[in-house]
Amino acid sequence: SSAPVLLKATDLRVAYGGIQAVKGISFEVRQGELVSLIGANGAGKTTTLKAVTGTQPILSGTIESMGQSIARQGPWDLVRQGLVMVPEGRGTFTRMTITENLQMGAYIRNDKQGILDDIDKVFAIFPRLKERRNQLAGTMSGGEQQMLAMGRALMTQPKVLLLDEPSMGLSPIMVDKIFEVVADIHQRGVTVLLVEQNATRALQLADRGYVMDSGEVTMTGTGHDLLSDPRVRAAYLGE
Ligand code: ATP
């Protein structure tokens, strides 16, 4: 592909105290791609997203966007540059309404009309949020809060949306819904880096994927190729 590289990590290492959680991984995400990062518990997926979004310091390696280093910047600077993470556990503002949460997502913007238009776009993607727009976020179900967290991230107009386990803890119906929405967001032109333990679903949606194991990238390929790879099937797809 010749699309611009919106995110590129090279030989990235991240440690907690003396323990290396990410041991020299490299990957890239090009504009318009949906890239999935899969792997078992503790493989280092969340740590990778935290490093990319500046919430966990890196030990060594480089992180670039469009040829410019973005390593060692704070999370807020990275949000301004369009790298926006929806964390595991979501972190919505529980005592604010849905609409207020979405407005908070736009705090870095001052284009009033654009913000209103984007709230309408988010409501088009998530009709459930529109129905409940005056409800307090804290009173919504886990799946609804996941939708809200994704909607709020979209309000920043991300260049790359980084999703950490969006299906975690949700009922099967809500899992279906969330993956549908991830596909929809991608089809609307948003570049997505998706971290998931649900390897089947994540690879079905992915243009490309990376498999992580014990802090290292052990396999990479198109979503289709990884889905049909016997090693992936044996280790991650429960076959
Ligand atoms: P999961 O799918 O279970 O969330 P993961 O692939 O996202 O796993 P990480 O959360 O990145 O994995 O964890 C990688 C390793 O780093 C694990 O061994 C974990 O115990 C360790 N780790 C994560 N966060 C911390 C922390 N704050 N302090 C110390 N060790 C940590």
Short mmCIF file of C-alpha atoms and ligand atoms in Angstrom, two decimals, residues 15-17 19-22 38-50 56 88 164-165 168 195-197 212 215, ligand 1:
data_model
loop_
_atom_site.label_atom_id
_atom_site.label_comp_id
_atom_site.label_asym_id
_atom_site.label_seq_id
_atom_site.Cartn_x
_atom_site.Cartn_y
_atom_site.Cartn_z
CA ALA A 15 9.02 -2.16 31.02
CA TYR A 16 7.31 -2.00 34.37
CA GLY A 17 10.15 -1.74 36.85
CA ILE A 19 10.01 -6.49 33.89
CA GLN A 20 9.81 -6.03 30.14
CA ALA A 21 6.22 -6.25 28.98
CA VAL A 22 6.99 -5.28 25.36
CA ILE A 38 -4.30 -10.10 19.04
CA GLY A 39 -2.73 -12.33 21.67
CA ALA A 40 -3.36 -14.05 24.97
CA ASN A 41 -3.69 -12.44 28.40
CA GLY A 42 -0.57 -10.58 29.37
CA ALA A 43 0.94 -10.62 25.86
CA GLY A 44 1.58 -6.87 26.06
CA LYS A 45 -1.21 -5.53 23.86
CA THR A 46 -2.56 -2.93 26.27
CA THR A 47 0.96 -1.87 27.16
CA THR A 48 1.65 -1.29 23.47
CA LEU A 49 -1.38 0.99 23.15
CA LYS A 50 -0.38 2.87 26.29
CA GLN A 56 3.25 4.61 29.59
CA GLU A 88 -10.35 -0.97 28.54
CA ASP A 164 -8.51 -1.61 23.72
CA GLU A 165 -10.66 -4.74 23.99
CA MET A 168 -14.61 -7.23 26.91
CA VAL A 195 -6.63 -4.74 20.39
CA GLU A 196 -8.73 -7.81 21.07
CA GLN A 197 -8.73 -11.15 22.80
CA MET A 212 1.65 -10.89 20.14
CA GLY A 215 5.88 -9.17 24.62
P1 ATP B 1 -4.84 -8.59 28.54
O1 ATP B 1 -5.41 -9.09 27.29
O2 ATP B 1 -4.95 -9.57 29.68
O3 ATP B 1 -5.26 -7.20 28.90
P2 ATP B 1 -2.36 -7.59 27.41
O4 ATP B 1 -1.86 -8.33 26.25
O5 ATP B 1 -3.08 -6.33 27.18
O6 ATP B 1 -3.24 -8.56 28.30
P3 ATP B 1 -0.69 -6.10 29.17
O7 ATP B 1 -1.81 -5.59 29.97
O8 ATP B 1 -0.02 -5.19 28.25
O9 ATP B 1 -1.12 -7.37 28.35
O10 ATP B 1 0.37 -6.72 30.16
C1 ATP B 1 1.65 -7.19 29.74
C2 ATP B 1 2.47 -7.60 30.97
O11 ATP B 1 2.79 -6.44 31.73
C3 ATP B 1 1.74 -8.52 31.91
O12 ATP B 1 2.66 -9.49 32.38
C4 ATP B 1 1.27 -7.63 33.03
O13 ATP B 1 1.20 -8.32 34.25
C5 ATP B 1 2.33 -6.58 33.07
N1 ATP B 1 1.81 -5.28 33.51
C6 ATP B 1 0.81 -4.59 32.95
N2 ATP B 1 0.58 -3.43 33.60
C7 ATP B 1 1.47 -3.40 34.61
C8 ATP B 1 1.75 -2.47 35.66
N3 ATP B 1 1.07 -1.32 35.78
N4 ATP B 1 2.74 -2.78 36.53
C9 ATP B 1 3.44 -3.93 36.42
N5 ATP B 1 3.23 -4.85 35.45
C10 ATP B 1 2.26 -4.59 34.56
#
